[in-house]
Amino acid sequence: MYANNQINIIGEINDELYEKCLNAARDLKNPATKKVSFIINSPGGELSAAFAILDMIDEFKAKGFDVITLVSGRAHSAASLISSSGTKRFITKNSTLLIHKVRGSYDYMDTKELKTHLDNLLRDEKVFERIY
């Protein structure tokens, strides 16, 4: 999962991956360097987990860390948010980024639930716009 202050974001972004990132952040090999790298190869995933990882990155920045994001493969959807959050951002020659509008599922919702869901999507879209 990590080596030399490296945190890997590989695969779908979800609560399980966030937990692995959180554990890696707690166990940095050399925190005195004030540098941490996030290596990203992800198709995206759950926005809530991506936001939690973004909060983690913001905590590193607040503590004076240089946060490096490196896309090696792909950073699609929610992963593209994470890739754009580093103080230094890199993408390898053959890697791809995919950015799209926020979207959600509307199956089996009544009108009140639909409105709440829409309000949440609009809030998330504002976060996207602030980050990009």
mmCIF file of C-alpha atoms in Angstrom:
data_model
loop_
_atom_site.group_PDB
_atom_site.id
_atom_site.type_symbol
_atom_site.label_atom_id
_atom_site.label_comp_id
_atom_site.label_asym_id
_atom_site.label_seq_id
_atom_site.Cartn_x
_atom_site.Cartn_y
_atom_site.Cartn_z
ATOM 1 C CA MET A 1 0.000 0.000 0.000
ATOM 2 C CA TYR A 2 2.800 2.442 0.741
ATOM 3 C CA ALA A 3 6.544 2.960 0.762
ATOM 4 C CA ASN A 4 8.584 6.061 1.463
ATOM 5 C CA ASN A 5 5.617 8.312 2.170
ATOM 6 C CA GLN A 6 3.680 6.993 -0.801
ATOM 7 C CA ILE A 7 -0.043 6.329 -0.699
ATOM 8 C CA ASN A 8 -1.518 4.311 -3.568
ATOM 9 C CA ILE A 9 -4.995 5.001 -4.867
ATOM 10 C CA ILE A 10 -5.393 1.969 -7.080
ATOM 11 C CA GLY A 11 -8.802 0.686 -8.162
ATOM 12 C CA GLU A 12 -12.283 1.885 -7.369
ATOM 13 C CA ILE A 13 -12.583 4.665 -4.803
ATOM 14 C CA ASN A 14 -14.757 3.504 -1.923
ATOM 15 C CA ASP A 15 -14.757 3.416 1.880
ATOM 16 C CA GLU A 16 -12.416 0.422 1.949
ATOM 17 C CA LEU A 17 -9.812 2.240 -0.167
ATOM 18 C CA TYR A 18 -10.212 5.375 1.967
ATOM 19 C CA GLU A 19 -9.536 3.299 5.089
ATOM 20 C CA LYS A 20 -6.362 1.893 3.495
ATOM 21 C CA CYS A 21 -5.253 5.436 2.622
ATOM 22 C CA LEU A 22 -5.983 6.582 6.160
ATOM 23 C CA ASN A 23 -3.914 3.735 7.632
ATOM 24 C CA ALA A 24 -1.075 4.504 5.233
ATOM 25 C CA ALA A 25 -1.190 8.182 6.214
ATOM 26 C CA ARG A 26 -0.917 7.232 9.898
ATOM 27 C CA ASP A 27 2.085 4.999 9.186
ATOM 28 C CA LEU A 28 4.209 7.279 7.009
ATOM 29 C CA LYS A 29 7.739 5.927 6.797
ATOM 30 C CA ASN A 30 9.456 9.301 7.038
ATOM 31 C CA PRO A 31 7.085 12.111 8.071
ATOM 32 C CA ALA A 32 10.007 14.450 8.827
ATOM 33 C CA THR A 33 10.509 14.968 5.084
ATOM 34 C CA LYS A 34 7.161 16.855 4.966
ATOM 35 C CA LYS A 35 6.460 15.210 1.607
ATOM 36 C CA VAL A 36 3.803 12.661 0.656
ATOM 37 C CA SER A 37 2.997 11.200 -2.762
ATOM 38 C CA PHE A 38 -0.356 9.880 -3.933
ATOM 39 C CA ILE A 39 -0.002 7.456 -6.856
ATOM 40 C CA ILE A 40 -3.314 7.223 -8.732
ATOM 41 C CA ASN A 41 -4.666 4.613 -11.138
ATOM 42 C CA SER A 42 -8.418 4.607 -10.663
ATOM 43 C CA PRO A 43 -11.657 4.542 -12.652
ATOM 44 C CA GLY A 44 -13.241 6.737 -9.942
ATOM 45 C CA GLY A 45 -15.935 5.640 -7.566
ATOM 46 C CA GLU A 46 -17.870 6.945 -4.607
ATOM 47 C CA LEU A 47 -17.832 10.700 -4.238
ATOM 48 C CA SER A 48 -18.073 10.566 -0.439
ATOM 49 C CA ALA A 49 -14.894 8.479 -0.214
ATOM 50 C CA ALA A 50 -13.128 10.816 -2.662
ATOM 51 C CA PHE A 51 -14.136 13.811 -0.537
ATOM 52 C CA ALA A 52 -12.724 12.049 2.545
ATOM 53 C CA ILE A 53 -9.396 11.527 0.725
ATOM 54 C CA LEU A 54 -9.444 15.196 -0.313
ATOM 55 C CA ASP A 55 -9.912 16.152 3.345
ATOM 56 C CA MET A 56 -6.890 14.000 4.200
ATOM 57 C CA ILE A 57 -4.834 15.787 1.545
ATOM 58 C CA ASP A 58 -5.966 19.154 2.928
ATOM 59 C CA GLU A 59 -4.771 18.058 6.386
ATOM 60 C CA PHE A 60 -1.337 17.237 4.971
ATOM 61 C CA LYS A 61 -1.190 20.653 3.313
ATOM 62 C CA ALA A 62 -2.253 22.381 6.543
ATOM 63 C CA LYS A 63 0.668 20.656 8.308
ATOM 64 C CA GLY A 64 3.091 22.025 5.708
ATOM 65 C CA PHE A 65 3.494 18.860 3.637
ATOM 66 C CA ASP A 66 4.315 18.981 -0.051
ATOM 67 C CA VAL A 67 1.577 16.794 -1.577
ATOM 68 C CA ILE A 68 2.486 15.218 -4.900
ATOM 69 C CA THR A 69 -0.130 13.516 -7.049
ATOM 70 C CA LEU A 70 0.998 11.266 -9.876
ATOM 71 C CA VAL A 71 -1.442 9.690 -12.317
ATOM 72 C CA SER A 72 -0.043 6.477 -13.726
ATOM 73 C CA GLY A 73 -2.739 4.805 -15.810
ATOM 74 C CA ARG A 74 -5.954 6.729 -15.302
ATOM 75 C CA ALA A 75 -7.665 9.191 -13.021
ATOM 76 C CA HIS A 76 -11.288 9.133 -14.061
ATOM 77 C CA SER A 77 -14.307 10.709 -12.425
ATOM 78 C CA ALA A 78 -13.778 11.097 -8.645
ATOM 79 C CA ALA A 79 -10.105 10.131 -9.032
ATOM 80 C CA SER A 80 -9.546 13.191 -11.225
ATOM 81 C CA LEU A 81 -10.574 15.363 -8.262
ATOM 82 C CA ILE A 82 -7.887 13.769 -6.140
ATOM 83 C CA SER A 83 -5.283 14.112 -8.876
ATOM 84 C CA SER A 84 -5.938 17.842 -9.121
ATOM 85 C CA SER A 85 -5.525 18.446 -5.383
ATOM 86 C CA GLY A 86 -1.758 18.057 -5.077
ATOM 87 C CA THR A 87 0.614 20.944 -4.558
ATOM 88 C CA LYS A 88 2.551 19.337 -7.411
ATOM 89 C CA ARG A 89 0.615 17.343 -10.018
ATOM 90 C CA PHE A 90 1.997 14.941 -12.605
ATOM 91 C CA ILE A 91 0.537 12.601 -15.196
ATOM 92 C CA THR A 92 2.516 10.043 -17.168
ATOM 93 C CA LYS A 93 2.615 10.244 -20.945
ATOM 94 C CA ASN A 94 0.077 7.495 -21.634
ATOM 95 C CA SER A 95 -2.278 8.164 -18.732
ATOM 96 C CA THR A 96 -5.784 9.603 -19.036
ATOM 97 C CA LEU A 97 -8.005 11.966 -17.057
ATOM 98 C CA LEU A 98 -11.787 11.900 -17.308
ATOM 99 C CA ILE A 99 -13.899 14.723 -15.926
ATOM 100 C CA HIS A 100 -17.693 14.767 -16.108
ATOM 101 C CA LYS A 101 -20.675 16.395 -14.455
ATOM 102 C CA VAL A 102 -21.909 15.002 -11.156
ATOM 103 C CA ARG A 103 -24.581 12.376 -11.612
ATOM 104 C CA GLY A 104 -26.543 9.986 -9.471
ATOM 105 C CA SER A 105 -29.118 7.235 -9.460
ATOM 106 C CA TYR A 106 -32.818 8.026 -9.258
ATOM 107 C CA ASP A 107 -34.358 4.561 -9.075
ATOM 108 C CA TYR A 108 -37.157 4.019 -6.568
ATOM 109 C CA MET A 109 -37.263 7.585 -5.212
ATOM 110 C CA ASP A 110 -40.353 9.532 -4.332
ATOM 111 C CA THR A 111 -40.466 13.281 -5.075
ATOM 112 C CA LYS A 112 -39.158 14.328 -1.655
ATOM 113 C CA GLU A 113 -36.213 11.925 -1.893
ATOM 114 C CA LEU A 114 -35.579 13.068 -5.453
ATOM 115 C CA LYS A 115 -35.448 16.724 -4.368
ATOM 116 C CA THR A 116 -33.038 15.888 -1.537
ATOM 117 C CA HIS A 117 -30.898 13.909 -3.942
ATOM 118 C CA LEU A 118 -30.902 16.796 -6.431
ATOM 119 C CA ASP A 119 -29.920 19.267 -3.694
ATOM 120 C CA ASN A 120 -27.001 16.997 -2.758
ATOM 121 C CA LEU A 121 -25.921 16.678 -6.391
ATOM 122 C CA LEU A 122 -25.969 20.451 -6.812
ATOM 123 C CA ARG A 123 -23.898 20.849 -3.635
ATOM 124 C CA ASP A 124 -21.394 18.268 -4.891
ATOM 125 C CA GLU A 125 -21.209 20.031 -8.251
ATOM 126 C CA LYS A 126 -20.217 23.265 -6.469
ATOM 127 C CA VAL A 127 -17.419 21.366 -4.725
ATOM 128 C CA PHE A 128 -16.280 20.040 -8.127
ATOM 129 C CA GLU A 129 -16.223 23.557 -9.546
ATOM 130 C CA ARG A 130 -14.233 24.874 -6.577
ATOM 131 C CA ILE A 131 -11.623 22.111 -6.907
ATOM 132 C CA TYR A 132 -11.243 22.316 -10.682
#
